[in-house]
Amino acid sequence: MTSGLWQRDLLRAVVVAVGATLFWLAANRLGGTREPWDGPFYWSLTYPAALAISAGLGGVFPCRAWLWALILILAQVPVMIAAAGTGPLLPVGIIFALFLSLPAVAVAEGVAFARRRARRG
């Protein structure tokens, strides 16, 4: 990979990470919880919104779409650490976030695949 491509992807990763962190901070605030997935709106609003954002990221940045979705979902972990601190259940939280990233990665990659296929037309 050339230096320019690496820099572009690094910039995208930083932008996605910052945006994702803000998204999860807002989710915590909305839900009034320390961990995003403990909020009352997580399964009905927040997580579906994250899947929709993953789809959008896959459409806008089809190259490495899986990575942008993974960053989006895993950004819950530092938000959780900032709100609740660390403890013996932190590894469980990380594994749970990784599990939650699977549908997001699939959605992002599916949209990216469809976009690439449409371009080949």
PDB file of C-alpha atoms in Angstrom:
ATOM      1  CA  MET A   1       0.000   0.000   0.000  1.00  0.00           C
ATOM      2  CA  THR A   2       1.351   3.406  -0.859  1.00  0.00           C
ATOM      3  CA  SER A   3       1.874   6.086   1.743  1.00  0.00           C
ATOM      4  CA  GLY A   4      -1.038   8.176   0.436  1.00  0.00           C
ATOM      5  CA  LEU A   5      -3.499   5.294   0.709  1.00  0.00           C
ATOM      6  CA  TRP A   6      -2.301   4.491   4.213  1.00  0.00           C
ATOM      7  CA  GLN A   7      -2.716   8.117   5.275  1.00  0.00           C
ATOM      8  CA  ARG A   8      -6.207   8.254   3.747  1.00  0.00           C
ATOM      9  CA  ASP A   9      -7.276   5.109   5.584  1.00  0.00           C
ATOM     10  CA  LEU A  10      -5.757   6.351   8.832  1.00  0.00           C
ATOM     11  CA  LEU A  11      -7.673   9.615   8.486  1.00  0.00           C
ATOM     12  CA  ARG A  12     -10.887   7.695   7.799  1.00  0.00           C
ATOM     13  CA  ALA A  13     -10.273   5.492  10.833  1.00  0.00           C
ATOM     14  CA  VAL A  14      -9.753   8.526  13.059  1.00  0.00           C
ATOM     15  CA  VAL A  15     -12.882  10.260  11.716  1.00  0.00           C
ATOM     16  CA  VAL A  16     -14.969   7.096  12.184  1.00  0.00           C
ATOM     17  CA  ALA A  17     -13.561   6.551  15.689  1.00  0.00           C
ATOM     18  CA  VAL A  18     -14.305  10.120  16.775  1.00  0.00           C
ATOM     19  CA  GLY A  19     -17.790  10.036  15.265  1.00  0.00           C
ATOM     20  CA  ALA A  20     -18.483   6.631  16.792  1.00  0.00           C
ATOM     21  CA  THR A  21     -17.324   7.782  20.213  1.00  0.00           C
ATOM     22  CA  LEU A  22     -19.650  10.771  20.023  1.00  0.00           C
ATOM     23  CA  PHE A  23     -22.479   8.484  18.911  1.00  0.00           C
ATOM     24  CA  TRP A  24     -21.977   6.137  21.881  1.00  0.00           C
ATOM     25  CA  LEU A  25     -21.580   9.035  24.318  1.00  0.00           C
ATOM     26  CA  ALA A  26     -24.935  10.355  23.094  1.00  0.00           C
ATOM     27  CA  ALA A  27     -26.429   6.876  23.487  1.00  0.00           C
ATOM     28  CA  ASN A  28     -25.199   6.740  27.083  1.00  0.00           C
ATOM     29  CA  ARG A  29     -26.629  10.167  27.777  1.00  0.00           C
ATOM     30  CA  LEU A  30     -29.949   9.251  26.157  1.00  0.00           C
ATOM     31  CA  GLY A  31     -30.158   5.977  28.053  1.00  0.00           C
ATOM     32  CA  GLY A  32     -28.841   7.330  31.340  1.00  0.00           C
ATOM     33  CA  THR A  33     -26.530   4.327  31.735  1.00  0.00           C
ATOM     34  CA  ARG A  34     -22.815   3.730  32.067  1.00  0.00           C
ATOM     35  CA  GLU A  35     -22.689   1.059  29.395  1.00  0.00           C
ATOM     36  CA  PRO A  36     -24.353   1.707  26.030  1.00  0.00           C
ATOM     37  CA  TRP A  37     -25.992  -1.724  25.827  1.00  0.00           C
ATOM     38  CA  ASP A  38     -27.672  -1.251  29.215  1.00  0.00           C
ATOM     39  CA  GLY A  39     -29.727   1.682  27.924  1.00  0.00           C
ATOM     40  CA  PRO A  40     -33.488   1.322  27.499  1.00  0.00           C
ATOM     41  CA  PHE A  41     -33.288   2.269  23.817  1.00  0.00           C
ATOM     42  CA  TYR A  42     -30.270   0.188  22.876  1.00  0.00           C
ATOM     43  CA  TRP A  43     -31.999  -2.671  21.070  1.00  0.00           C
ATOM     44  CA  SER A  44     -34.888  -0.641  19.679  1.00  0.00           C
ATOM     45  CA  LEU A  45     -33.059   2.506  18.557  1.00  0.00           C
ATOM     46  CA  THR A  46     -29.328   2.737  19.219  1.00  0.00           C
ATOM     47  CA  TYR A  47     -28.062  -0.587  17.867  1.00  0.00           C
ATOM     48  CA  PRO A  48     -30.295  -0.447  14.766  1.00  0.00           C
ATOM     49  CA  ALA A  49     -28.990   3.089  14.170  1.00  0.00           C
ATOM     50  CA  ALA A  50     -25.438   1.758  14.468  1.00  0.00           C
ATOM     51  CA  LEU A  51     -26.262  -0.908  11.872  1.00  0.00           C
ATOM     52  CA  ALA A  52     -27.656   1.791   9.574  1.00  0.00           C
ATOM     53  CA  ILE A  53     -24.503   3.854  10.069  1.00  0.00           C
ATOM     54  CA  SER A  54     -22.456   0.738   9.261  1.00  0.00           C
ATOM     55  CA  ALA A  55     -24.403   0.377   6.026  1.00  0.00           C
ATOM     56  CA  GLY A  56     -23.716   4.007   5.207  1.00  0.00           C
ATOM     57  CA  LEU A  57     -20.017   3.604   5.937  1.00  0.00           C
ATOM     58  CA  GLY A  58     -19.910   0.550   3.689  1.00  0.00           C
ATOM     59  CA  GLY A  59     -21.516   2.534   0.901  1.00  0.00           C
ATOM     60  CA  VAL A  60     -19.335   5.608   1.268  1.00  0.00           C
ATOM     61  CA  PHE A  61     -16.061   3.775   1.962  1.00  0.00           C
ATOM     62  CA  PRO A  62     -16.420   0.347   0.323  1.00  0.00           C
ATOM     63  CA  CYS A  63     -12.726  -0.427   0.637  1.00  0.00           C
ATOM     64  CA  ARG A  64     -12.237  -1.986   4.082  1.00  0.00           C
ATOM     65  CA  ALA A  65     -15.930  -1.569   4.938  1.00  0.00           C
ATOM     66  CA  TRP A  66     -15.531  -4.233   7.624  1.00  0.00           C
ATOM     67  CA  LEU A  67     -12.989  -2.050   9.427  1.00  0.00           C
ATOM     68  CA  TRP A  68     -15.209   1.043   9.629  1.00  0.00           C
ATOM     69  CA  ALA A  69     -18.091  -1.025  11.047  1.00  0.00           C
ATOM     70  CA  LEU A  70     -15.758  -2.721  13.524  1.00  0.00           C
ATOM     71  CA  ILE A  71     -14.439   0.642  14.723  1.00  0.00           C
ATOM     72  CA  LEU A  72     -17.991   1.951  15.059  1.00  0.00           C
ATOM     73  CA  ILE A  73     -19.155  -0.888  17.281  1.00  0.00           C
ATOM     74  CA  LEU A  74     -15.946  -1.265  19.300  1.00  0.00           C
ATOM     75  CA  ALA A  75     -16.030   2.442  20.158  1.00  0.00           C
ATOM     76  CA  GLN A  76     -18.552   1.421  22.826  1.00  0.00           C
ATOM     77  CA  VAL A  77     -15.688  -0.015  24.871  1.00  0.00           C
ATOM     78  CA  PRO A  78     -13.755   3.193  25.587  1.00  0.00           C
ATOM     79  CA  VAL A  79     -17.054   4.986  26.257  1.00  0.00           C
ATOM     80  CA  MET A  80     -17.940   2.263  28.737  1.00  0.00           C
ATOM     81  CA  ILE A  81     -14.493   2.487  30.368  1.00  0.00           C
ATOM     82  CA  ALA A  82     -14.769   6.263  30.662  1.00  0.00           C
ATOM     83  CA  ALA A  83     -18.220   5.996  32.255  1.00  0.00           C
ATOM     84  CA  ALA A  84     -17.845   2.883  34.402  1.00  0.00           C
ATOM     85  CA  GLY A  85     -14.117   2.340  34.759  1.00  0.00           C
ATOM     86  CA  THR A  86     -12.430  -1.004  34.437  1.00  0.00           C
ATOM     87  CA  GLY A  87     -13.205  -4.112  36.369  1.00  0.00           C
ATOM     88  CA  PRO A  88     -13.191  -7.871  36.168  1.00  0.00           C
ATOM     89  CA  LEU A  89     -16.032  -7.888  33.606  1.00  0.00           C
ATOM     90  CA  LEU A  90     -14.186  -5.689  31.094  1.00  0.00           C
ATOM     91  CA  PRO A  91     -13.005  -8.691  29.018  1.00  0.00           C
ATOM     92  CA  VAL A  92     -16.624  -9.891  28.851  1.00  0.00           C
ATOM     93  CA  GLY A  93     -17.672  -6.442  27.647  1.00  0.00           C
ATOM     94  CA  ILE A  94     -15.015  -6.487  24.951  1.00  0.00           C
ATOM     95  CA  ILE A  95     -16.093  -9.946  23.788  1.00  0.00           C
ATOM     96  CA  PHE A  96     -19.732  -8.799  23.790  1.00  0.00           C
ATOM     97  CA  ALA A  97     -18.799  -5.755  21.672  1.00  0.00           C
ATOM     98  CA  LEU A  98     -16.924  -8.020  19.255  1.00  0.00           C
ATOM     99  CA  PHE A  99     -20.002 -10.233  19.011  1.00  0.00           C
ATOM    100  CA  LEU A 100     -22.180  -7.157  18.366  1.00  0.00           C
ATOM    101  CA  SER A 101     -19.807  -6.070  15.606  1.00  0.00           C
ATOM    102  CA  LEU A 102     -20.499  -9.169  13.499  1.00  0.00           C
ATOM    103  CA  PRO A 103     -23.868  -7.993  12.097  1.00  0.00           C
ATOM    104  CA  ALA A 104     -22.461  -4.497  11.560  1.00  0.00           C
ATOM    105  CA  VAL A 105     -19.492  -5.878   9.633  1.00  0.00           C
ATOM    106  CA  ALA A 106     -21.809  -8.071   7.557  1.00  0.00           C
ATOM    107  CA  VAL A 107     -24.085  -5.132   6.734  1.00  0.00           C
ATOM    108  CA  ALA A 108     -21.174  -2.849   5.820  1.00  0.00           C
ATOM    109  CA  GLU A 109     -19.552  -5.493   3.640  1.00  0.00           C
ATOM    110  CA  GLY A 110     -22.887  -6.323   1.990  1.00  0.00           C
ATOM    111  CA  VAL A 111     -23.478  -2.695   1.044  1.00  0.00           C
ATOM    112  CA  ALA A 112     -19.863  -2.323  -0.109  1.00  0.00           C
ATOM    113  CA  PHE A 113     -20.218  -5.447  -2.266  1.00  0.00           C
ATOM    114  CA  ALA A 114     -23.446  -4.136  -3.799  1.00  0.00           C
ATOM    115  CA  ARG A 115     -21.829  -0.783  -4.519  1.00  0.00           C
ATOM    116  CA  ARG A 116     -18.811  -2.361  -6.194  1.00  0.00           C
ATOM    117  CA  ARG A 117     -21.049  -4.641  -8.235  1.00  0.00           C
ATOM    118  CA  ALA A 118     -23.279  -1.751  -9.320  1.00  0.00           C
ATOM    119  CA  ARG A 119     -20.229   0.191 -10.482  1.00  0.00           C
ATOM    120  CA  ARG A 120     -19.106  -2.715 -12.653  1.00  0.00           C
ATOM    121  CA  GLY A 121     -22.652  -2.742 -13.975  1.00  0.00           C
TER     122      GLY A 121
END
